[in-house]
PDB file of C-alpha atoms and ligand atoms in Angstrom:
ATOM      1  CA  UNK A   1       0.000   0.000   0.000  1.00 93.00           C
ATOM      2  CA  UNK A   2       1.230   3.726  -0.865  1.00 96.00           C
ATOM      3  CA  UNK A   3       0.836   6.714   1.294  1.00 96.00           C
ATOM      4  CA  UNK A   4       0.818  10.111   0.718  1.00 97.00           C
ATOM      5  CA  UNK A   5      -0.261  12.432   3.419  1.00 97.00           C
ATOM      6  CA  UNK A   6      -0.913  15.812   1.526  1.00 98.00           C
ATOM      7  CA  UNK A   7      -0.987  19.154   3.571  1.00 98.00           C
ATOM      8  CA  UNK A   8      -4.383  20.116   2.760  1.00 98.00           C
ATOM      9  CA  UNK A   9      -7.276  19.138   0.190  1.00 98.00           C
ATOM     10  CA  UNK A  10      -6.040  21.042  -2.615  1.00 98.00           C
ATOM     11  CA  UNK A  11      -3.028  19.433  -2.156  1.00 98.00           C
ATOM     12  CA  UNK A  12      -4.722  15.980  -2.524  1.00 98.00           C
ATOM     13  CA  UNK A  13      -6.522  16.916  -5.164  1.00 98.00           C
ATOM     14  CA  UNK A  14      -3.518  17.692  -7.120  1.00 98.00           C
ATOM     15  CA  UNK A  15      -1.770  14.374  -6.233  1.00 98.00           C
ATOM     16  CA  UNK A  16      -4.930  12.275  -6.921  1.00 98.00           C
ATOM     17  CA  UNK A  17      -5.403  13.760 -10.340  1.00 98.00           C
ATOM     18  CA  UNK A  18      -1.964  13.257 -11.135  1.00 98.00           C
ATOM     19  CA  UNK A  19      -2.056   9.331 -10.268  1.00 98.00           C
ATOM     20  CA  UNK A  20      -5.587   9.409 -12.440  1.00 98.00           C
ATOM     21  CA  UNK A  21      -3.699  11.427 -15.056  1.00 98.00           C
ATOM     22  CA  UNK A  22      -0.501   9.075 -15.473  1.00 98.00           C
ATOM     23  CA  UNK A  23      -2.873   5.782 -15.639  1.00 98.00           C
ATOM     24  CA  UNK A  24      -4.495   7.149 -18.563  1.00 98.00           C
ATOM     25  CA  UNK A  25      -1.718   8.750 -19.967  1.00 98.00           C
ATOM     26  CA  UNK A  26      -0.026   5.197 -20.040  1.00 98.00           C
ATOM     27  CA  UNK A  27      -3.053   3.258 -21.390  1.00 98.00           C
ATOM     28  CA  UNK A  28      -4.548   5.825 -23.351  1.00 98.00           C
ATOM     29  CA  UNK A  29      -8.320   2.775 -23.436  1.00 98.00           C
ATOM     30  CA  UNK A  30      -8.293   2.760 -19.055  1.00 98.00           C
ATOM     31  CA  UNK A  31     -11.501   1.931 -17.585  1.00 98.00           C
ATOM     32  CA  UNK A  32     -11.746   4.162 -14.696  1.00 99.00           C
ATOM     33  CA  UNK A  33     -14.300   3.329 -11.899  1.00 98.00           C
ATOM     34  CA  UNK A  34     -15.305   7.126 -10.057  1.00 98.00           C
ATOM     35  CA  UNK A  35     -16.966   8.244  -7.427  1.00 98.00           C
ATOM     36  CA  UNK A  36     -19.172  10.736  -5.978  1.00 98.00           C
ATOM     37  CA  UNK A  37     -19.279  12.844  -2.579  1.00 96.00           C
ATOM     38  CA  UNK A  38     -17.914  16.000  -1.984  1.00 96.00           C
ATOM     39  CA  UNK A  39     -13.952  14.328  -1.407  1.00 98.00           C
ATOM     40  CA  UNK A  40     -13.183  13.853  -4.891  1.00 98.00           C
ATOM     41  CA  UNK A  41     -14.842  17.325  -6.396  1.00 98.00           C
ATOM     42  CA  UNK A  42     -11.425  18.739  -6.201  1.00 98.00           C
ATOM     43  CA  UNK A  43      -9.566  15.809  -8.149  1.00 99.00           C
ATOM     44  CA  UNK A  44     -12.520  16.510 -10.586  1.00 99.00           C
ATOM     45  CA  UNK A  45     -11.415  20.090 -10.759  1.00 98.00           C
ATOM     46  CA  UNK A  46      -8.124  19.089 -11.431  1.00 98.00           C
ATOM     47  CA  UNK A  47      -8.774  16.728 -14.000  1.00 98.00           C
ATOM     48  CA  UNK A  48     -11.107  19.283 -15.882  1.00 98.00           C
ATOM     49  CA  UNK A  49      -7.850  21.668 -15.915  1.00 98.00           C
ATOM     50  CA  UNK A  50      -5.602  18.878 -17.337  1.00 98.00           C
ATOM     51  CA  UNK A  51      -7.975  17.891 -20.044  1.00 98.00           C
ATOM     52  CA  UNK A  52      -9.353  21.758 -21.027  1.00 98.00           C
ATOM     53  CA  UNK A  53      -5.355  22.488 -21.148  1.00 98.00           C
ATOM     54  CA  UNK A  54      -4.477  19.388 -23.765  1.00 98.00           C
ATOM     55  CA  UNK A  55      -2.537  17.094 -21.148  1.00 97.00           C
ATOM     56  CA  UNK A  56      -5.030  14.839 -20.909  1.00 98.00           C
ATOM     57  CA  UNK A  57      -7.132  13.073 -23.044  1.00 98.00           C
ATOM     58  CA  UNK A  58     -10.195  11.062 -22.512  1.00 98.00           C
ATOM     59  CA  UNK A  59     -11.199  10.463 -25.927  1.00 98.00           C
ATOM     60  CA  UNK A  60     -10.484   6.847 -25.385  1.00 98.00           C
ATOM     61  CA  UNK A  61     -11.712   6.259 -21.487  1.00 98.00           C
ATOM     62  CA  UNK A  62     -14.717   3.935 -20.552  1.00 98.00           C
ATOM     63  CA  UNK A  63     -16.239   5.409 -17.254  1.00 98.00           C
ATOM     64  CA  UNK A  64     -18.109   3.198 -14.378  1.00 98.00           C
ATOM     65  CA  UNK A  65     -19.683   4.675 -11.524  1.00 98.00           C
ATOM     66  CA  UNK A  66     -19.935   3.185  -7.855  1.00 98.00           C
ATOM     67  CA  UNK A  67     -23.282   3.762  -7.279  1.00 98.00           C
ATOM     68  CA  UNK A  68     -26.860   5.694  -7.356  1.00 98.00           C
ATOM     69  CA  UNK A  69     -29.566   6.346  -5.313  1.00 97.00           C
ATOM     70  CA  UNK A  70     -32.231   3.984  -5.749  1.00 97.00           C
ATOM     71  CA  UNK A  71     -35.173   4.804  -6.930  1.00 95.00           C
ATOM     72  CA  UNK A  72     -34.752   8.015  -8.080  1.00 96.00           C
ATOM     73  CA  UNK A  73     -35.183   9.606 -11.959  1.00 95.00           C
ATOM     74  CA  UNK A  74     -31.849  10.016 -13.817  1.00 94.00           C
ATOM     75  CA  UNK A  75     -32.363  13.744 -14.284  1.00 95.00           C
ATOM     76  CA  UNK A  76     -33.147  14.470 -10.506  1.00 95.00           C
ATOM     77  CA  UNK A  77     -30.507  17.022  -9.569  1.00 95.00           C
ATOM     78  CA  UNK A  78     -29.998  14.800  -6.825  1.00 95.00           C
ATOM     79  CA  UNK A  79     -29.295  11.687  -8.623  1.00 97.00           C
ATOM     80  CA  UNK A  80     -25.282  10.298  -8.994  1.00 97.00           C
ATOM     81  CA  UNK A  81     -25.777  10.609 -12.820  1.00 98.00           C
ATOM     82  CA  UNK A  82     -26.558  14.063 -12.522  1.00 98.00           C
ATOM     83  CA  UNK A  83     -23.340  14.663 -10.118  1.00 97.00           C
ATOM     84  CA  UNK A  84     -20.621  13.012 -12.492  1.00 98.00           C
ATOM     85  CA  UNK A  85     -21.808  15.204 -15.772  1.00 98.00           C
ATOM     86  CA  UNK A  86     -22.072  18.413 -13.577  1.00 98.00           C
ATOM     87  CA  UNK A  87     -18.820  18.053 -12.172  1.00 98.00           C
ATOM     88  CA  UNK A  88     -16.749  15.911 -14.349  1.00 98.00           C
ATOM     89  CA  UNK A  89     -18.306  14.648 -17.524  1.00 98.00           C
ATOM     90  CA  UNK A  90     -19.582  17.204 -19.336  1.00 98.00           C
ATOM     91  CA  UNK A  91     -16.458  19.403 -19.358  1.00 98.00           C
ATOM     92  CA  UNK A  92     -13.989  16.568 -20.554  1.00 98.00           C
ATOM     93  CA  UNK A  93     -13.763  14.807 -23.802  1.00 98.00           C
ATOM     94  CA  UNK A  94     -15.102  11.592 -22.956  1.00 98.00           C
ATOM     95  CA  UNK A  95     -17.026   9.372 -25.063  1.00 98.00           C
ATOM     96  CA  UNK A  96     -20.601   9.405 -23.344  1.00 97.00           C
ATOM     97  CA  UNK A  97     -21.329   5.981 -24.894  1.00 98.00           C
ATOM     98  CA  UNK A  98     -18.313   5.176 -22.909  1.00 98.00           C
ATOM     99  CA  UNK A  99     -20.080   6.474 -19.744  1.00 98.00           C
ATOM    100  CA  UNK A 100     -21.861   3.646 -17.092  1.00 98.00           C
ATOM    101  CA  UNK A 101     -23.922   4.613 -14.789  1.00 98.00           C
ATOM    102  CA  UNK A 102     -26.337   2.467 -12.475  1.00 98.00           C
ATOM    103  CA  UNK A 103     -29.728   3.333 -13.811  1.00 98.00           C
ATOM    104  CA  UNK A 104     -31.732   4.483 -10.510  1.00 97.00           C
ATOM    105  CA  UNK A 105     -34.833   3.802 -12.526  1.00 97.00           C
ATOM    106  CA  UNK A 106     -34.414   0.481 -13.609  1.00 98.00           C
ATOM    107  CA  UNK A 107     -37.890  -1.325 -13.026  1.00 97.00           C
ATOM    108  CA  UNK A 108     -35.767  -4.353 -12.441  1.00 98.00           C
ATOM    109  CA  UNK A 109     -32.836  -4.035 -10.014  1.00 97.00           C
ATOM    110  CA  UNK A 110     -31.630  -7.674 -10.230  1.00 97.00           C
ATOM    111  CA  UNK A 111     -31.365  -7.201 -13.869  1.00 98.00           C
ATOM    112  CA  UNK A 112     -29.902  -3.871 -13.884  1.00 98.00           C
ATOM    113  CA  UNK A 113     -27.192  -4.918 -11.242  1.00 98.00           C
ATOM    114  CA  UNK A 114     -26.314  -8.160 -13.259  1.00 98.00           C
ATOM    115  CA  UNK A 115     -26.191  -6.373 -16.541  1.00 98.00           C
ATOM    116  CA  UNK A 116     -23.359  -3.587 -14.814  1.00 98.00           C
ATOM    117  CA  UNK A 117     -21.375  -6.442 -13.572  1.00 98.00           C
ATOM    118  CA  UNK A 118     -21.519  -7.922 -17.382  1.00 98.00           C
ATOM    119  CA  UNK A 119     -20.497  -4.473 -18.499  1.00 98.00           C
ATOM    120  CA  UNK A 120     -17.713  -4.423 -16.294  1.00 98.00           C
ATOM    121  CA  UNK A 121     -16.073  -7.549 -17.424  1.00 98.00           C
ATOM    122  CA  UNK A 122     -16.802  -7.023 -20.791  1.00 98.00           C
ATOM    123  CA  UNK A 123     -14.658  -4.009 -20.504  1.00 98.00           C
ATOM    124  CA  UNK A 124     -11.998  -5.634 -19.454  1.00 98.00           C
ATOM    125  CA  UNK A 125     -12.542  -5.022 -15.689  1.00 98.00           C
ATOM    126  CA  UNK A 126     -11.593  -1.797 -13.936  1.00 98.00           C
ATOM    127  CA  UNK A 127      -8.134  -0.745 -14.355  1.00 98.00           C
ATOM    128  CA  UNK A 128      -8.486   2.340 -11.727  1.00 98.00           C
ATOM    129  CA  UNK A 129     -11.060   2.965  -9.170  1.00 99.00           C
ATOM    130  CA  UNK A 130     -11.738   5.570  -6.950  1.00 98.00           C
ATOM    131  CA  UNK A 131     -12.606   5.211  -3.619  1.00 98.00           C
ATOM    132  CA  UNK A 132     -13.685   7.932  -0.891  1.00 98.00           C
ATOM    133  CA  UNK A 133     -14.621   6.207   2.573  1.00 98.00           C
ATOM    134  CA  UNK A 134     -17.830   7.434   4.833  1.00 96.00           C
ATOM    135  CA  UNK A 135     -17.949   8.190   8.406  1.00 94.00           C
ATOM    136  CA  UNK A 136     -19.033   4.507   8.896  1.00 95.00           C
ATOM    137  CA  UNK A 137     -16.398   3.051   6.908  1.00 97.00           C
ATOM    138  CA  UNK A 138     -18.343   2.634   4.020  1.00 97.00           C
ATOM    139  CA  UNK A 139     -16.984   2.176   0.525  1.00 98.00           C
ATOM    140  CA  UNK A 140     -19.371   2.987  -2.366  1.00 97.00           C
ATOM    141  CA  UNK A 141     -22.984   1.978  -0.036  1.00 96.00           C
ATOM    142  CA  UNK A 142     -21.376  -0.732   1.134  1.00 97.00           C
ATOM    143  CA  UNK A 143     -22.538  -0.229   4.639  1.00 95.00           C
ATOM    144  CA  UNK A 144     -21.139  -1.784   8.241  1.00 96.00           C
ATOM    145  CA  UNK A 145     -22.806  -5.221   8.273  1.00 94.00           C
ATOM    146  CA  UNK A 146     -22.608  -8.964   9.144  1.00 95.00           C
ATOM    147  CA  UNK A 147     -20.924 -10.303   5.984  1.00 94.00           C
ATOM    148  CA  UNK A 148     -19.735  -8.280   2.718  1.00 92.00           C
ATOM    149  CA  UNK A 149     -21.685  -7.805  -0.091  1.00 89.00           C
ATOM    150  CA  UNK A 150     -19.884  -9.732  -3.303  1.00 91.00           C
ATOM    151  CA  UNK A 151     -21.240  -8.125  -6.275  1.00 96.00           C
ATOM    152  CA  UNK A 152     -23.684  -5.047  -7.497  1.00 97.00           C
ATOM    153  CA  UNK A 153     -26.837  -5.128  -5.264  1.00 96.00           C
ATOM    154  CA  UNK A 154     -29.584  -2.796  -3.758  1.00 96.00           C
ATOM    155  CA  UNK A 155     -28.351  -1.770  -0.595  1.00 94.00           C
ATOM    156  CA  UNK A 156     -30.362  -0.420   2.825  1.00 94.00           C
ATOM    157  CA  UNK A 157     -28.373   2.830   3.480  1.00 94.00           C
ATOM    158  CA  UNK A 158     -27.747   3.390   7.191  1.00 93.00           C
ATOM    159  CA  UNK A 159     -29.135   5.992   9.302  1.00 94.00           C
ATOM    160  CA  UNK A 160     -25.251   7.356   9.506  1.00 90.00           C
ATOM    161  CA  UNK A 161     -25.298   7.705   5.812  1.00 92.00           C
ATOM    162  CA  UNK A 162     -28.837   8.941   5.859  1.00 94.00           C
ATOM    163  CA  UNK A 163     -27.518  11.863   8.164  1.00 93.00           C
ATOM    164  CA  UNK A 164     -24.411  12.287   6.514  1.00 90.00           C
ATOM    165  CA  UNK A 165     -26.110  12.698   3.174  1.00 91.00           C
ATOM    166  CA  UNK A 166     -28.754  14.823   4.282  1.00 92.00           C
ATOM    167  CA  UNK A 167     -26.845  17.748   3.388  1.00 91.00           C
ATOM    168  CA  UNK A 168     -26.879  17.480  -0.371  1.00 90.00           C
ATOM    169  CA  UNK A 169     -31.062  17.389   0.151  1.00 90.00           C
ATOM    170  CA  UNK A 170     -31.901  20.179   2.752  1.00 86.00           C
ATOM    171  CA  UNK A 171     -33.570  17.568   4.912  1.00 87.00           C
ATOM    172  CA  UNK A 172     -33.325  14.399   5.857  1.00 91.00           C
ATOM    173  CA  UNK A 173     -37.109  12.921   5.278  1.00 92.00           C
ATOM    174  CA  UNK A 174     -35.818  13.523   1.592  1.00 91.00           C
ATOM    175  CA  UNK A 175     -32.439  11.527   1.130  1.00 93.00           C
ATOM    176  CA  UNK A 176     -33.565   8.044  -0.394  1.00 95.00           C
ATOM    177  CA  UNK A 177     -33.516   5.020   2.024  1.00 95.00           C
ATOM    178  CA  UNK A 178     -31.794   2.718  -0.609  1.00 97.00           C
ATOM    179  CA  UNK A 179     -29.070   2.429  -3.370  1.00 97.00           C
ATOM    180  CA  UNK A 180     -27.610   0.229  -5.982  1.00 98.00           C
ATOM    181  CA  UNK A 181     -24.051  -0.282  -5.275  1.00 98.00           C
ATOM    182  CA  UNK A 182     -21.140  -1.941  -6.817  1.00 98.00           C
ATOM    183  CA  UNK A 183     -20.356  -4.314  -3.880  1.00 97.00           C
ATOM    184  CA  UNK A 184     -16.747  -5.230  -2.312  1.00 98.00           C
ATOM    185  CA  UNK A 185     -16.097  -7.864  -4.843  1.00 97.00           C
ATOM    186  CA  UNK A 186     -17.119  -5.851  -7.858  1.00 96.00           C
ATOM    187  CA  UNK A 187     -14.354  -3.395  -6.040  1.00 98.00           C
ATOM    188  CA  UNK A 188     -11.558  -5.728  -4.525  1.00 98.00           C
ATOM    189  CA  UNK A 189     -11.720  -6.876  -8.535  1.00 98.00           C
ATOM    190  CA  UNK A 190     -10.017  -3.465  -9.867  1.00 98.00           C
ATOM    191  CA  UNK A 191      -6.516  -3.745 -10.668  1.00 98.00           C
ATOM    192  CA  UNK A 192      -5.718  -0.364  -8.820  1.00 98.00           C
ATOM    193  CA  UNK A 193      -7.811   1.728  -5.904  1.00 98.00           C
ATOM    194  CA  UNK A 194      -7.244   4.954  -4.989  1.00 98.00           C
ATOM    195  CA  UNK A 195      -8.886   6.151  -2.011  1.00 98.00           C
ATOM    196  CA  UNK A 196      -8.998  10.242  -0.923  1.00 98.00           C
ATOM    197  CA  UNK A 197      -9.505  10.893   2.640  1.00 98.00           C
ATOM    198  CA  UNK A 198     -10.112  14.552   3.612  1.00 98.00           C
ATOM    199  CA  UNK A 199     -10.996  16.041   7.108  1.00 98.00           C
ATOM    200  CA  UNK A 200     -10.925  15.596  10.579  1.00 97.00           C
ATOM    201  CA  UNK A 201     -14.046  14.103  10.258  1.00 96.00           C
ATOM    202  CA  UNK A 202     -12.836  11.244   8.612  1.00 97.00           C
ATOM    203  CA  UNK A 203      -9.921   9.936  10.981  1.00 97.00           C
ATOM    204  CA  UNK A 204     -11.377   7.750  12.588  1.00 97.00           C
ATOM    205  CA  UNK A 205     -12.671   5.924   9.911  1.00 97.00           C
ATOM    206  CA  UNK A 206      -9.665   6.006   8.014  1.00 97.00           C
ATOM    207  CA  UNK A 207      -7.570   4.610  11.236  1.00 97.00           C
ATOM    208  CA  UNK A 208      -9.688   2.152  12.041  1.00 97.00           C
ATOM    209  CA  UNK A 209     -10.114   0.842   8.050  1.00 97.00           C
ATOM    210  CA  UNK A 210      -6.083   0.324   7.345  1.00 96.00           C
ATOM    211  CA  UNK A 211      -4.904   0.314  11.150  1.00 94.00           C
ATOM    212  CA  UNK A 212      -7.764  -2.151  12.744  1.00 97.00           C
ATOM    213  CA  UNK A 213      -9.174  -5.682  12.288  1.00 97.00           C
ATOM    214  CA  UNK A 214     -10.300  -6.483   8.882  1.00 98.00           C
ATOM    215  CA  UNK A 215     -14.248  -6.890   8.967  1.00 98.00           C
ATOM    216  CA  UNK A 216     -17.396  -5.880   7.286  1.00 97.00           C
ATOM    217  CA  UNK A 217     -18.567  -3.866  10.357  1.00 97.00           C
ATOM    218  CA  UNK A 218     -16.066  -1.734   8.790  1.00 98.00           C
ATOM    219  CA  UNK A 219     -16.103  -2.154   5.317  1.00 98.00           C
ATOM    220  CA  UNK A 220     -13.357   0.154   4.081  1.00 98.00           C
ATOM    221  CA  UNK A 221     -11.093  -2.380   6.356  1.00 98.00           C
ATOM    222  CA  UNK A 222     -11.415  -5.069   3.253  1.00 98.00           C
ATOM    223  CA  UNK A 223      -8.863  -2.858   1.165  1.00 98.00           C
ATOM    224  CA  UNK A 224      -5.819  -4.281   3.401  1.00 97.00           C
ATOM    225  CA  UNK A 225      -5.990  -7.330   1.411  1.00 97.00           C
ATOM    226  CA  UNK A 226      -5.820  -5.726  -1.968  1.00 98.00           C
ATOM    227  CA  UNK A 227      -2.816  -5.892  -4.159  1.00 97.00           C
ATOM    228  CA  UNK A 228      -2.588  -2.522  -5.190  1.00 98.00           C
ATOM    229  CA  UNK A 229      -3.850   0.641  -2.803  1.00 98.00           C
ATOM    230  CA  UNK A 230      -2.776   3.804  -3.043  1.00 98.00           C
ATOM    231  CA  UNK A 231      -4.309   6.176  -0.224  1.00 98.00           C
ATOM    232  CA  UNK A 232      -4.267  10.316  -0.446  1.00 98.00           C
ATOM    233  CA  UNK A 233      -5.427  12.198   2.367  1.00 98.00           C
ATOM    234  CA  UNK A 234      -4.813  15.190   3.972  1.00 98.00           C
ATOM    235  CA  UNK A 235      -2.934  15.947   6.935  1.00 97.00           C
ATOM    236  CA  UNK A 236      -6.255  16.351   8.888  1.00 97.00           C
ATOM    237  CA  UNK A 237      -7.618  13.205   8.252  1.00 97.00           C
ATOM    238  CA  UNK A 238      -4.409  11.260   8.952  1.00 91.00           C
ATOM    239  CA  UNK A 239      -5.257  10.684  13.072  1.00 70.00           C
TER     240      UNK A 239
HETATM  241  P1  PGA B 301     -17.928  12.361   0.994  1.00 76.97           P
HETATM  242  O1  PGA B 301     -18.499  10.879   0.953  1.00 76.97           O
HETATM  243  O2  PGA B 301     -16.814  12.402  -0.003  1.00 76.97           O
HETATM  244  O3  PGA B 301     -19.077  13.230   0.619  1.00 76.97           O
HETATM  245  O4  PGA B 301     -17.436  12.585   2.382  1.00 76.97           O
HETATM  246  C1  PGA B 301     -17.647   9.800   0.917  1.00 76.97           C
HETATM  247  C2  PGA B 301     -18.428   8.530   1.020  1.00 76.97           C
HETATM  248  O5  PGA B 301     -19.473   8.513   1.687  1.00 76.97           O
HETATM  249  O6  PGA B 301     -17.976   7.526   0.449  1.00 76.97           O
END
């Protein structure tokens, strides 16, 4: 696992573009797995620069997303799909038949979630994901639970998320109660992670995911047993 403790978010933005920037800049066809939440905005912002200044090109880049509220309408300025065009997609050159997103509409989940997992191998798996973590440990809505999820699934956010999310909707009654999500197998199975950590907030969830036991009451802990983990996060969030 590499480590870079960055002195503040801009910082980590930077550094997390840059490792984004040099996968795709040395396989030109990466499939990139991304993420939403207010961590990785920055990165975003970074990688908007790159592209808008010719250094980086994502002509040839398929796209996969973690996860989306469930249900909720694909053009609800609350939905994940609306997120990744606002703040990333729609101001770089990438293909947007290249772009997967879970469809929060789907009228059948099991379907949709088995079709994204097809999607995903038939790309040629994910060479690069992105990873932020939630208060709880979470990855993607993988939530703290008995046993981890394997693949793509409709997931029963937790009243932590629930809070935590309630400030993208103004109140809480509004957040959705449930989300598709790429689950920790679909995740452990990308050939690279890199997870941003920003915030006081977020230290003890970040300690207890790569410094405690490895278990699915914190799910973020899983990532100790992958090959190939790079972690950014600010001085703040490093405990
Ligand atoms: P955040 O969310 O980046 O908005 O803190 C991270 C997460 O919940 O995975």
């Amino acid at each position: 696992m590499e480590i870079f403790i960055t002195e503040d978010y801009g910082q980590m933005s930077r550094k997390a573009a840059e490792i984004i920037a040099a996968q795709i800049n040395s396989n030109s066809s990466s499939v990139i797995g991304f993420a939403t939440g207010s961590t990785p905005v920055g990165t975003y912002k970074e990688l908007i620069r790159m592209n808008s200044e010719g250094s980086l090109d994502f002509s040839g880049v398929t796209t996969f997303n973690l996860d989306e509220y469930f249900p909720i309408k694909g053009d609800d300025p609350q939905s994940y799909r609306q997120f990744m065009y606002e703040n990333l997609f729609s101001h770089i050159n990438v293909n947007k038949n290249n772009v997967n997103l879970l469809n929060g509409e789907a009228e059948d989940w099991e379907k949709e979630a088995a079709e994204y997992e097809e999607k995903i191998k038939r790309a040629g798996g994910i060479d690069l994901q992105i990873l932020g973590i939630g208060n709880n440990g979470h990855i993607a809505f993988n939530e703290p639970a008995e046993s981890f999820s394997r693949w793509t699934s409709l997931i029963k956010l937790t009243q932590d998320t629930i809070n935590a999310n309630a400030r993208f909707f103004g109140k809480e009654e509004d957040v959705p109660k449930k989300a598709l999500s790429m689950g920790i197998g679909s995740i452990m199975a990308a050939k690279k992670i890199i997870m941003l950590v920003s915030g006081k907030s977020k230290a003890d969830a970040f300690s207890k995911a790569f410094y405690g036991d490895i278990t699915p009451q914190v799910p973020a802990s899983v990532l100790q047993f992958h090959q190939n983990v790079t972690l950014v996060a600010d001085k703040e969030a490093n405990f």
